[in-house]
Coordinates of C-alpha atoms and ligand atoms in Angstrom, one line a residue:
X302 CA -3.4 48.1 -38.5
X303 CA -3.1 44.4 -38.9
X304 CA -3.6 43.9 -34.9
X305 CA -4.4 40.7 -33.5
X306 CA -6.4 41.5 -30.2
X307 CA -5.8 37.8 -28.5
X308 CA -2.7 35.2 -28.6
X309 CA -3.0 31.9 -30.5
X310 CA -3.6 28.9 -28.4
X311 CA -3.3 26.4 -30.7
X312 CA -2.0 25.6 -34.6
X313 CA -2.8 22.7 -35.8
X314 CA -1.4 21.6 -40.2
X315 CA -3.3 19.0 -42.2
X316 CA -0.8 17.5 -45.0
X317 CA -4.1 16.8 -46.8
X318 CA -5.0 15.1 -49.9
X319 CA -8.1 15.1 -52.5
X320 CA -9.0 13.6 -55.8
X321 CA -9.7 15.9 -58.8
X322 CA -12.8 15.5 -60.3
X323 CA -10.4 15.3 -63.5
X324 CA -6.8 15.0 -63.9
X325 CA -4.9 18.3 -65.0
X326 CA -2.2 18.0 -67.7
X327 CA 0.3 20.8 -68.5
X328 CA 3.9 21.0 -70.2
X329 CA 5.4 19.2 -66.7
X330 CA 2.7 16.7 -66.1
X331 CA -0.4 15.3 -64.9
X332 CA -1.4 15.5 -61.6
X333 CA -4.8 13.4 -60.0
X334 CA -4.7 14.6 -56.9
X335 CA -4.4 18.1 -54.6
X336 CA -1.6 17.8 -52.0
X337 CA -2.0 20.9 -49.6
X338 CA -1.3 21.9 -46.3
X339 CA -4.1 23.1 -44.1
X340 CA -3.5 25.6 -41.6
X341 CA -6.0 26.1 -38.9
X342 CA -5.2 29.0 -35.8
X343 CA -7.1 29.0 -33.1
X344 CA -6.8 32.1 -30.2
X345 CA -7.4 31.9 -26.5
X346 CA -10.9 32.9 -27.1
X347 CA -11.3 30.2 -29.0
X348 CA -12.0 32.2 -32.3
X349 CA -10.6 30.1 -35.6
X350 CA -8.6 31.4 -38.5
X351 CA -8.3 29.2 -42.1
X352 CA -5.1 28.9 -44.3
X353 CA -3.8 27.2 -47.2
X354 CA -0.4 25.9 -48.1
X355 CA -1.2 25.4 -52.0
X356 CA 2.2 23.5 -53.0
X357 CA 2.5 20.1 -54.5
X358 CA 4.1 17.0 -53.8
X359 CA 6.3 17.3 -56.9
X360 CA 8.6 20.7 -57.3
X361 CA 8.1 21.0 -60.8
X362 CA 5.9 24.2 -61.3
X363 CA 8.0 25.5 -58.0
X364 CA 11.1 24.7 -55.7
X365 CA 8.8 24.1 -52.7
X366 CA 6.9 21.0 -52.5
X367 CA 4.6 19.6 -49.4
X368 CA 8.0 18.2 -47.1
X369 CA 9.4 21.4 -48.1
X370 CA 6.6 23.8 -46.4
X371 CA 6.0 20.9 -43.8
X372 CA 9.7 21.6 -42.6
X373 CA 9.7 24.9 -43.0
X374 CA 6.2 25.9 -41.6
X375 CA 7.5 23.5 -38.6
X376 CA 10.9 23.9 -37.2
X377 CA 11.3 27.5 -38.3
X378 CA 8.2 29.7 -39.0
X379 CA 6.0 28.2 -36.4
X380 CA 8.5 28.5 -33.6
X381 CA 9.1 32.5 -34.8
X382 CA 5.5 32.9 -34.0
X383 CA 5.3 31.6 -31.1
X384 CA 8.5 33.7 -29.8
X385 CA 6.1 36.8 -31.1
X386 CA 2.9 35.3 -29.8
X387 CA 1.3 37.9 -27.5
X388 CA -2.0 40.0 -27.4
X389 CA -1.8 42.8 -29.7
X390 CA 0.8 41.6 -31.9
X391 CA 0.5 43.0 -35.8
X392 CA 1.0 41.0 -38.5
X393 CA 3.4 42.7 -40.5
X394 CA 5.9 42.2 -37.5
X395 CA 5.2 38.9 -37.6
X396 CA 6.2 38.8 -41.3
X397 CA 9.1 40.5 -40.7
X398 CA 9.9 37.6 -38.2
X399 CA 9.4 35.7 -41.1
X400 CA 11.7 37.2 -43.2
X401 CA 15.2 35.7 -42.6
X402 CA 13.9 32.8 -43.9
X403 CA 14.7 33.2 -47.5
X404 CA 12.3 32.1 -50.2
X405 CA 9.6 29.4 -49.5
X406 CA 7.2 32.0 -50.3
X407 CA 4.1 29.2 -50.2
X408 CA 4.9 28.2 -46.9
X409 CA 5.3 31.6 -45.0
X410 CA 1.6 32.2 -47.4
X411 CA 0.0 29.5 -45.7
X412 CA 0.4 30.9 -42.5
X413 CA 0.2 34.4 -43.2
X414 CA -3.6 33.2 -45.0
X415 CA -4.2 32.0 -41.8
X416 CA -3.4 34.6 -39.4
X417 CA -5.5 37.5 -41.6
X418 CA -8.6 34.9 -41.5
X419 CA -8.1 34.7 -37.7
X420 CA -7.7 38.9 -37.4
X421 CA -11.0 39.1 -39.6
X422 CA -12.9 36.1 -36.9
X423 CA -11.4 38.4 -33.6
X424 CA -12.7 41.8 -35.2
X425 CA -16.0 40.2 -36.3
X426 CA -15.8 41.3 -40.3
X427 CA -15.5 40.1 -43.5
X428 CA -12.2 38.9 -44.6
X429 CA -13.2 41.3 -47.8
X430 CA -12.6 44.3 -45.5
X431 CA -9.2 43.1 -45.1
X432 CA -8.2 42.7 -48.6
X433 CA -9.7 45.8 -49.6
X434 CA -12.7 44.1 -51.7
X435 CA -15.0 46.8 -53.2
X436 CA -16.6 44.3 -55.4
X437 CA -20.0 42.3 -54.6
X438 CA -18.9 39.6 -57.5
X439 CA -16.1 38.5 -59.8
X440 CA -16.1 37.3 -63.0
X441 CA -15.1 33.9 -63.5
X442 CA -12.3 32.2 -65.5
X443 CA -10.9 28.6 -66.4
X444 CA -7.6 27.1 -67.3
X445 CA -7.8 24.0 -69.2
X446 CA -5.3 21.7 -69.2
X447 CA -3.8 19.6 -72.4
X448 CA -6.4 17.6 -73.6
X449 CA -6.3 14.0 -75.3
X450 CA -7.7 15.1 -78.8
X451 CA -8.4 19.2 -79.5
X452 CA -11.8 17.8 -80.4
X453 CA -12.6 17.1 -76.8
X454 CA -10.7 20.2 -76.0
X455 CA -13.2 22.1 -78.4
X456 CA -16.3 20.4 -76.3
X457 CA -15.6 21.1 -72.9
X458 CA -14.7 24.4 -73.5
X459 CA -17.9 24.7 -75.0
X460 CA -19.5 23.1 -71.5
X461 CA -17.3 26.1 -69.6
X462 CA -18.8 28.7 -72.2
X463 CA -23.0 27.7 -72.0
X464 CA -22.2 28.1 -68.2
X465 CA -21.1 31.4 -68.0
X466 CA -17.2 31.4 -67.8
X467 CA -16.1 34.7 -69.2
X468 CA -12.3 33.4 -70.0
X469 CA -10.5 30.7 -71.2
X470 CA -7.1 29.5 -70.9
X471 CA -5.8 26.7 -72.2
X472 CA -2.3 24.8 -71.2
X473 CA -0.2 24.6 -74.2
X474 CA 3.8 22.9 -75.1
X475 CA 5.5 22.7 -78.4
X476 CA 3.1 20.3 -80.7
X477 CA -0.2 21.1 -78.9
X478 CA -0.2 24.6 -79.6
X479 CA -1.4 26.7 -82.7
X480 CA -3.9 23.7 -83.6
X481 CA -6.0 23.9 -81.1
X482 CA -6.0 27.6 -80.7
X483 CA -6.9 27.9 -84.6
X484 CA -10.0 25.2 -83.7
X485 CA -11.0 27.4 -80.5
X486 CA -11.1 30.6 -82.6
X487 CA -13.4 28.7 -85.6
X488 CA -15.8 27.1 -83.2
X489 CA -16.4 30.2 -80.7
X490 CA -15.0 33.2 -82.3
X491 CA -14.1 36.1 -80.7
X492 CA -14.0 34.4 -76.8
X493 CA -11.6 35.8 -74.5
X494 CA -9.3 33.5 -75.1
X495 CA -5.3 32.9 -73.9
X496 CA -3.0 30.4 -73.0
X497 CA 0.0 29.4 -70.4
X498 CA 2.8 27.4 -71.9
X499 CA 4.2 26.7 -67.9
X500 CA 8.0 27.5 -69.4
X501 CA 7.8 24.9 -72.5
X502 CA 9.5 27.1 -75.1
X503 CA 12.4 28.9 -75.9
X504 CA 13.8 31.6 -78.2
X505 CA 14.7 29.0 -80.8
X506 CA 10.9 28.6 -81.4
X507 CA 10.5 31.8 -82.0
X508 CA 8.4 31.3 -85.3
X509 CA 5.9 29.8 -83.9
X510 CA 4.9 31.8 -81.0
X511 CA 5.1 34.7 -83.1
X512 CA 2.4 32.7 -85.6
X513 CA 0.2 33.1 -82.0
X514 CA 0.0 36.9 -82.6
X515 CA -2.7 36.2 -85.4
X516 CA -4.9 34.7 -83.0
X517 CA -6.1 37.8 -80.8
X518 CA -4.9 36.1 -77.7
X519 CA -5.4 38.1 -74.3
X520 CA -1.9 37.2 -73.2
X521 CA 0.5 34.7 -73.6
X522 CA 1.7 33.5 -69.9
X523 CA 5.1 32.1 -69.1
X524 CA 6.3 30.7 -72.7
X525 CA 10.2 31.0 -71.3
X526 CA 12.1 29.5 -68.8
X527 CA 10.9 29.7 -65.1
X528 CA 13.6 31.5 -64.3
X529 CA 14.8 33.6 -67.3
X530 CA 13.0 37.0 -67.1
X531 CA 15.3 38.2 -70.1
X532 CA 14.9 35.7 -72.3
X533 CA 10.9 37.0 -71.6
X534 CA 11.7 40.6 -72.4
X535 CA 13.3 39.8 -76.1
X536 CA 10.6 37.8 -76.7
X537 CA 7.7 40.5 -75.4
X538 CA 10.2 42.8 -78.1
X539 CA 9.0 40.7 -80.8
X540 CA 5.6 40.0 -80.2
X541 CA 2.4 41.8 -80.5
X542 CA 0.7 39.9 -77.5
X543 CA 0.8 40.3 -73.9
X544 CA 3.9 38.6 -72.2
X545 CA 2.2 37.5 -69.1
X546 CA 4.8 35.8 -66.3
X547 CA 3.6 33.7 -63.6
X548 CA 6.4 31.2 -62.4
X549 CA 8.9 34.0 -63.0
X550 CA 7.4 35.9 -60.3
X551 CA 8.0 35.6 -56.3
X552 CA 7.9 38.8 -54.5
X553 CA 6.9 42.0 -55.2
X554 CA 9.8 43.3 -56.3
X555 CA 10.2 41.0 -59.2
X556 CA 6.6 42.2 -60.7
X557 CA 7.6 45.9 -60.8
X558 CA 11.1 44.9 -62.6
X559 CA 9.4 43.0 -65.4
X560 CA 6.9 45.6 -66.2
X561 CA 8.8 48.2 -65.4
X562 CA 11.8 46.6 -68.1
X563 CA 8.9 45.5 -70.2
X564 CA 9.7 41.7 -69.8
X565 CA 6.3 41.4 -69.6
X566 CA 2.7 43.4 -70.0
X567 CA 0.9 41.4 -67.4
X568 CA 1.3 39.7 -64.0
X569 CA -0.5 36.2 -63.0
X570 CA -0.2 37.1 -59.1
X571 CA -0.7 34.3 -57.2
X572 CA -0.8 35.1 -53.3
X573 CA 1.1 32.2 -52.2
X574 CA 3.3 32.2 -55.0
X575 CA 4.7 36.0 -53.7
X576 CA 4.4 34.8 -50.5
X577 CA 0.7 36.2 -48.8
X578 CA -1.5 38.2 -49.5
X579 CA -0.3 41.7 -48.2
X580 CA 2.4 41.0 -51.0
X581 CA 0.1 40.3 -53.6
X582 CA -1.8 43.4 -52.3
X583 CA 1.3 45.8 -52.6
X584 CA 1.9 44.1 -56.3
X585 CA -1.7 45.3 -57.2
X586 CA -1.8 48.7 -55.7
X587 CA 1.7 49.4 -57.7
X588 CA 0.5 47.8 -60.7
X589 CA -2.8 48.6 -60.9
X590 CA -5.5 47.9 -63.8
X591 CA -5.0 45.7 -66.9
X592 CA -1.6 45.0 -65.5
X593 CA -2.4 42.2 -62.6
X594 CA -4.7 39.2 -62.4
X595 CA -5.0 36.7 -59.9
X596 CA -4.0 33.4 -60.8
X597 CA -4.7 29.6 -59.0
X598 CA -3.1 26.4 -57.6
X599 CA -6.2 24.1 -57.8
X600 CA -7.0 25.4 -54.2
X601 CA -9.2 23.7 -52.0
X602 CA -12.0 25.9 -50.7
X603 CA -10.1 27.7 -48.2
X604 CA -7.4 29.1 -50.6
X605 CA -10.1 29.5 -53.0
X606 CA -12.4 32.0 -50.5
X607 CA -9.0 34.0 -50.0
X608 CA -8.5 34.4 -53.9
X609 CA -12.1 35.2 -54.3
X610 CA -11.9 38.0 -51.6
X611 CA -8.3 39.0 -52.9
X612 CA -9.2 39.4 -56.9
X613 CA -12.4 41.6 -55.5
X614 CA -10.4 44.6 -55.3
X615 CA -10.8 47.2 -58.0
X616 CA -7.6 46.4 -59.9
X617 CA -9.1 43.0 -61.2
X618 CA -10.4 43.8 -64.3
X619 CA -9.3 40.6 -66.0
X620 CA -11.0 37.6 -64.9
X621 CA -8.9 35.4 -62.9
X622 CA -8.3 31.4 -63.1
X623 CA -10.8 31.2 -60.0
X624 CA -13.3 28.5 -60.9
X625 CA -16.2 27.2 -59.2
X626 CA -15.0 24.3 -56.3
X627 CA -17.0 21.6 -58.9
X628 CA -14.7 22.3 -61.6
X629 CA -11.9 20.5 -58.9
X630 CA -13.7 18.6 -56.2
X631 CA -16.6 16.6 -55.8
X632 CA -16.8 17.7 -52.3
X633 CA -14.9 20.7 -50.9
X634 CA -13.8 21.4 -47.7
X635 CA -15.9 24.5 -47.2
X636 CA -20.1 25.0 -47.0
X637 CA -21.4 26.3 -49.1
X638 CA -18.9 25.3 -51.6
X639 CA -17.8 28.5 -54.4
X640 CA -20.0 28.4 -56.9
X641 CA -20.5 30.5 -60.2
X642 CA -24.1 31.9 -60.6
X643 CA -25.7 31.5 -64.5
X644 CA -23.9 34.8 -65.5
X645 CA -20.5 33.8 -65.0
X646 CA -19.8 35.3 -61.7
X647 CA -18.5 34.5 -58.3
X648 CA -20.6 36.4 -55.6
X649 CA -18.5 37.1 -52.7
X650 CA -19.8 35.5 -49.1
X651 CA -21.3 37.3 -46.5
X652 CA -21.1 37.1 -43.3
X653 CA -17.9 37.3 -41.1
X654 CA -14.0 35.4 -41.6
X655 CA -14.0 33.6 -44.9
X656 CA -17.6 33.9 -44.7
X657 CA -18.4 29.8 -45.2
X658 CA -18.3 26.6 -42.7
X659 CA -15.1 24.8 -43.0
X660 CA -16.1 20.9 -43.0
X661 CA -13.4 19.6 -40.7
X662 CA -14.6 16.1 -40.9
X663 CA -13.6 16.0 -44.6
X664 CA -10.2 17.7 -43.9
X665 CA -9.4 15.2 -41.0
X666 CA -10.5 12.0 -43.4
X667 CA -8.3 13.4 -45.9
X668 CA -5.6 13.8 -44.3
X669 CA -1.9 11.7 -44.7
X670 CA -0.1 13.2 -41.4
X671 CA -1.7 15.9 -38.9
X672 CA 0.5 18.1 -36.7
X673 CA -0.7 20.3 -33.6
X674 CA 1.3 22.8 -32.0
X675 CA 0.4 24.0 -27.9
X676 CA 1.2 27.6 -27.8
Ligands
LIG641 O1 0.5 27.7 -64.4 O2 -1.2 28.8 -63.7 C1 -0.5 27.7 -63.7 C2 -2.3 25.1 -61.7 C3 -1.3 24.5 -61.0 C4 0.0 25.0 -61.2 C5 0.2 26.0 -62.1 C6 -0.8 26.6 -62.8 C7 -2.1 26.1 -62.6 C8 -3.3 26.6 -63.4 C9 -4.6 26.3 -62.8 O3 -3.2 27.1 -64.4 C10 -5.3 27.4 -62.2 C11 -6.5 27.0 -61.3 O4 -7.5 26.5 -61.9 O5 -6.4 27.1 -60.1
LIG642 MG1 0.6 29.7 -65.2

C-alpha cells in the first residue's frame, strides 16, 4: 500500500535548464542542453519528495515537450491533487485522478516520481524498497550518439570500454550505419554491442538492416516509424536480431501487444515514457527477464537515482542506458553525484528517499521560470 501518512503543503516545478558536457546527435538532431522540469513536494511535516519531468523543449523524440508538461502538470494534474490531498491518501488513487487526462505520460511521471520519493522520506526507507530493488549494483551502459567521423566514434567508445561500461549503443540513420558498426566489431570484437536508429528507416531499406544481422547486435531498437508497431512486426519477421521498440511504447498495455504479436523481442521501458514508475513496474513484472531494459532521457540526477533504483529489480538483466552523471553534466543536481565504480557498475545509495542530497542552489540558478503551489 502506496499510503501517504501526511498531506502536501507545498509543490514547487523548476522549468530548469543545463549544459551537456557534450552535445548528443541522433536521427532528429542535436541537442546542447537538458530542458526538464523539477518537481519538488514537500508535506506538512516538512518531509521532501524529488521528481523529474524528463521531456524536451522540442517534440521530436515525443509529442510532449516542456510548455506541454508545464500546462499540463499546472492547470490540470496539480489541481486534481490537491482536490485528493488529505492524510492517508494512496497513490494509485491519485493516479487514477490522473487518468482522464489522456496521454502526456511524462508529465503525470514527473509527479507521480515525486510523490513515491516523498512516501519513501515519510516512511523513513529506501526508495529501493519501493521499486522492489533486490540488487546492491547495476551494470552500466552507454548510448552514443552520431559522431563526426567513426574514427572518433571508434575512440570514445574505447574511453567508455577501459572504464568499465558493459554495453554500448550507438545512434544510427541511413548513411551512418553499417560503417561504423563494421569498425566497432574490428576494433573491440565481441562487445555487447547494439544500436537505436530513433525511427530513421523504413521497410524500403530493408537490405540494409537485414546486412545488420551479420553483426551479432544485441538488439536493434526503434528502426520504424514512431508510431507504426506493424511496420516493426514485418520487419522483426525478417530479421534475425532483436526488434527492440522504445518510442513505440507508452503504457503498459502497448508492451504486452508488441511482444505478445511479436512486433518486437525487447522493450526499452522508460518510466516517464509509460507514464511512472508503477507502470514501468507492471511492464517488468509481465514481461519479465531478457524481455525489458530500462532506457534514459539524459536525466539529471534526480531522474537518474529513480532509474537506478527502478532497473535494480531482478528483471534487469540487460544493462540499461543509465550512465554515470559525468558522462552528461559537469555538476549534477544531486550529492554525491551517480557514479560507476572501476567494474562497470552503479552501486545503489544508501540511506533513506533517493538516498543523496539534492543541491537546490544549482537547481534554483538553473532555472528559466519557477512555479510554487500553496496547498
Ligand atoms: O532514443 O533512447 C533514446 C536520449 C534522449 C532521447 C531518446 C533517447 C536517448 C538516449 C540516451 O538514447 C539515453 C541516456 O543516456 O539517457
Ligand atoms: Mg531509443
Amino acid at each position: 500500500m502506496l499510503n501517504l501518512d501526511s498531506e502536501i503543503k507545498k509543490l514547487d516545478l523548476f522549468d530548469i535548464e543545463m549544459p551537456y558536457v557534450h552535445p548528443f546527435r541522433t536521427s532528429f538532431g542535436e541537442e546542447t542542453h537538458k530542458q526538464t522540469i523539477i518537481v519538488r513536494i514537500e508535506d506538512v511535516e516538512g518531509n521532501l519528495g524529488w521528481g523529474e519531468t524528463s521531456v524536451t523543449d522540442i517534440p521530436s523524440y515525443a509529442y510532449e515537450t516542456i510548455k506541454t508538461a508545464w500546462h499540463v502538470q499546472n492547470d490540470f494534474l496539480i489541481p486534481k491533487l490537491k482536490e485528493i490531498n488529505r492524510p492517508g491518501m494512496e497513490i494509485r488513487e491519485i493516479l487514477s485522478g490522473f487518468a482522464p487526462v489522456r496521454g502526456h505520460e511524462f508529465a503525470k511521471s514527473g509527479l507521480e516520481s515525486a510523490l513515491l520519493s516523498l512516501k519513501a522520506e515519510q516512511d523513513g526507507v529506501s526508495i529501493g524498497k519501493l521499486y522492489g530493488s533486490s540488487k546492491s549494483k547495476i551494470p552500466t551502459g552507454v548510448s552514443i550518439g552520431i559522431q563526426k567521423s567513426v574514427d572518433y566514434l571508434v575512440d570514445r567508445i574505447g574511453e567508455f570500454l577501459e572504464r568499465g561500461y558493459k554495453r554500448i549503443k550507438i545512434k544510427i540513420e541511413p548513411g551512418w550505419d553499417i560503417e561504423p558498426i563494421k569498425a566497432i566489431r574490428k576494433a573491440y570484437g565481441d562487445i555487447d554491442l547494439m544500436v537505436d536508429a530513433n525511427s530513421a528507416y523504413n521497410l524500403d531499406d530493408i537490405d540494409i538492416l537485414k546486412q545488420m544481422d551479420q553483426y551479432g547486435l544485441t538488439m536493434i531498437e526503434q528502426p520504424m516509424a514512431y508510431n507504426d508497431i506493424l511496420e516493426h512486426k514485418k520487419l522483426q519477421d525478417q530479421m534475425e536480431t532483436a526488434i527492440c521498440l522504445d518510442e513505440s511504447i507508452h503504457n503498459p498495455k502497448d508492451a504486452i501487444l508488441s511482444i505478445e504479436y511479436g512486433c518486437a523481442k525487447i522493450i526499452n521501458i522508460k518510466p516517464a515514457r509509460v507514464g511512472g514508475y508503477l507502470n514501468a513496474i507492471g511492464i517488468a513484472k509481465e514481461l519479465g527477464k531478457g524481455k525489458v531494459w530500462c532506457g534514459g532521457m539524459l536525466e539529471t540526477g534526480i531522474g537518474r537515482l529513480h532509474n537506478v533504483f527502478y532497473q535494480a529489480r531482478e528483471e534487469f538483466t540487460i544493462p540499461g542506458d543509465t550512465s554515470g552523471s559525468d558522462r552528461y553534466y559537469s555538476d549534477d543536481i544531486i550529492y554525491p553525484a551517480v557514479e560507476v565504480n572501476e567494474k562497470g557498475f552503479i552501486e545503489l545509495p544508501k540511506g533513506k528517499g533517493l538516498g543523496a542530497l539534492i543541491v537546490e542552489e544549482l537547481i534554483q540558478s538553473s532555472s528559466r521560470q519557477v512555479v510554487s503551489h500553496k496547498f
